[in-house]
């Protein structure tokens, strides 16, 4: 079954209209579609021109202005220098592959970390608590055993024979 591409129309007043839900959406909601892995395209409502890249760049730009930016001025300058360069056609695919390798390594690291630590932080905390409880019980047993060795035997019990 072929996956249909969700269409978002951009109107001259800069509003975005999601045709799938028949409602206007915000740029932040478009960002959420990206995070959710939705396949979509943004089209100019009048001309039909594909504006997807432009809208995605706008989302990146707004997030770069807020909080901690990912793209340093040096990196942005280097990217700009590639425009018009003979290697410009190689740069996009290279960045895509590099990012995919990074994502694959990140997923592999998370998988390995989860296998070391257990499924969740709670299971790790549970294991630690159980080990601490076992150590506490052993310490208590040891203290009780040490304290009872110096006392006379209770009625109905025999005292251990002392080596002699």
XYZ file of C-alpha atoms in Angstrom:
164
model
C 0.000 0.000 0.000
C 1.525 3.310 -1.075
C 1.941 5.992 1.548
C 0.185 9.210 0.633
C 2.021 12.462 1.120
C 0.296 14.894 3.416
C -0.170 18.276 1.738
C 0.072 21.585 3.520
C -0.871 24.696 1.585
C 0.827 28.001 2.279
C -1.281 31.059 1.601
C -0.062 34.587 0.781
C -0.946 35.679 4.333
C 1.731 33.133 5.456
C -0.865 30.830 7.016
C -0.404 27.086 6.639
C -3.415 24.890 5.871
C -3.199 21.144 6.494
C -5.448 19.475 3.913
C -5.495 16.180 5.827
C -7.174 17.637 8.908
C -8.827 20.589 7.087
C -7.413 23.115 9.497
C -4.839 25.861 9.740
C -1.677 24.852 11.577
C 1.319 26.662 13.017
C 4.968 26.330 12.152
C 5.445 24.522 15.472
C 2.828 21.959 14.417
C 4.743 21.437 11.156
C 7.838 20.831 13.300
C 5.864 18.233 15.255
C 5.005 16.469 11.980
C 8.754 16.230 11.321
C 9.391 14.863 14.820
C 6.582 12.323 14.343
C 8.150 11.132 11.077
C 5.206 12.255 8.941
C 5.783 12.538 5.193
C 4.480 15.868 3.937
C 5.016 18.620 1.438
C 4.284 22.322 1.642
C 2.852 23.845 -1.538
C 2.082 27.426 -2.464
C -1.722 27.572 -2.472
C -1.841 29.709 -5.634
C 1.027 28.476 -7.842
C 1.499 24.953 -6.473
C 5.251 25.571 -6.092
C 6.985 23.249 -3.616
C 7.882 25.292 -0.509
C 8.837 22.375 1.746
C 12.557 23.234 1.951
C 11.793 26.886 2.625
C 9.442 26.049 5.502
C 11.906 23.528 6.986
C 14.681 26.122 6.803
C 12.369 28.609 8.530
C 11.815 26.090 11.369
C 15.581 25.587 11.711
C 16.166 29.345 11.665
C 13.611 29.978 14.410
C 15.066 27.230 16.604
C 18.590 28.510 16.011
C 17.496 31.932 17.312
C 16.005 30.433 20.494
C 17.927 28.469 23.081
C 21.280 26.921 22.249
C 22.078 26.874 18.527
C 23.411 23.741 16.827
C 24.935 25.528 13.859
C 27.923 27.730 14.689
C 28.743 30.801 12.596
C 31.846 28.940 11.347
C 29.778 25.979 10.155
C 27.222 28.235 8.465
C 30.055 30.162 6.767
C 31.561 26.921 5.474
C 28.195 25.777 4.109
C 27.703 29.137 2.363
C 31.152 28.790 0.748
C 30.034 25.528 -0.900
C 27.307 27.317 -2.871
C 28.647 27.798 -6.385
C 31.639 25.552 -5.692
C 32.307 22.611 -8.000
C 31.690 20.279 -5.023
C 28.283 21.767 -4.172
C 26.472 18.756 -5.642
C 28.384 16.398 -3.348
C 27.875 18.393 -0.163
C 24.158 17.637 0.369
C 24.469 13.849 -0.018
C 27.643 13.882 2.095
C 25.892 15.724 4.945
C 22.884 13.374 4.700
C 25.098 10.263 4.921
C 27.150 11.756 7.752
C 24.033 12.562 9.740
C 22.632 9.075 9.092
C 25.874 7.475 10.339
C 25.682 9.692 13.438
C 22.049 8.675 14.052
C 22.879 4.979 13.578
C 25.769 5.231 16.043
C 23.578 7.103 18.512
C 20.912 4.372 18.301
C 23.557 1.653 18.708
C 24.977 3.461 21.768
C 21.497 3.762 23.318
C 20.819 0.077 22.671
C 24.114 -0.933 24.282
C 23.533 1.400 27.220
C 20.040 -0.006 27.760
C 21.380 -3.569 27.694
C 23.986 -2.615 30.309
C 21.617 -0.696 32.515
C 18.438 -2.674 31.990
C 15.258 -1.539 30.359
C 14.655 1.585 32.402
C 16.285 3.653 35.113
C 13.656 2.217 37.479
C 14.798 -1.362 36.877
C 18.382 -0.298 37.542
C 17.254 1.419 40.752
C 15.294 -1.709 41.745
C 18.371 -3.908 41.236
C 20.496 -1.525 43.270
C 17.882 -1.457 46.054
C 17.706 -5.271 46.121
C 21.507 -5.551 46.343
C 21.552 -2.970 49.152
C 18.784 -4.844 51.010
C 20.715 -8.130 50.662
C 23.877 -6.462 51.968
C 21.884 -4.948 54.870
C 20.366 -8.341 55.767
C 23.808 -10.010 55.668
C 25.245 -7.297 57.893
C 22.364 -7.691 60.359
C 22.809 -11.481 60.399
C 26.512 -11.028 61.012
C 25.878 -8.616 63.889
C 23.262 -10.898 65.449
C 25.538 -13.931 65.082
C 28.456 -12.034 66.628
C 26.286 -10.780 69.499
C 24.816 -14.206 70.279
C 28.162 -16.015 70.328
C 29.124 -14.407 73.634
C 25.762 -15.155 75.373
C 24.788 -18.316 77.250
C 22.562 -20.706 75.263
C 18.815 -20.372 75.618
C 16.699 -23.127 77.084
C 16.217 -25.977 74.624
C 19.372 -25.261 72.660
C 22.830 -26.673 72.979
C 25.901 -24.581 72.985
C 28.516 -25.273 70.388
C 31.510 -27.168 71.595
C 34.599 -25.092 72.066
C 37.815 -26.405 70.652
C 40.022 -27.420 73.364
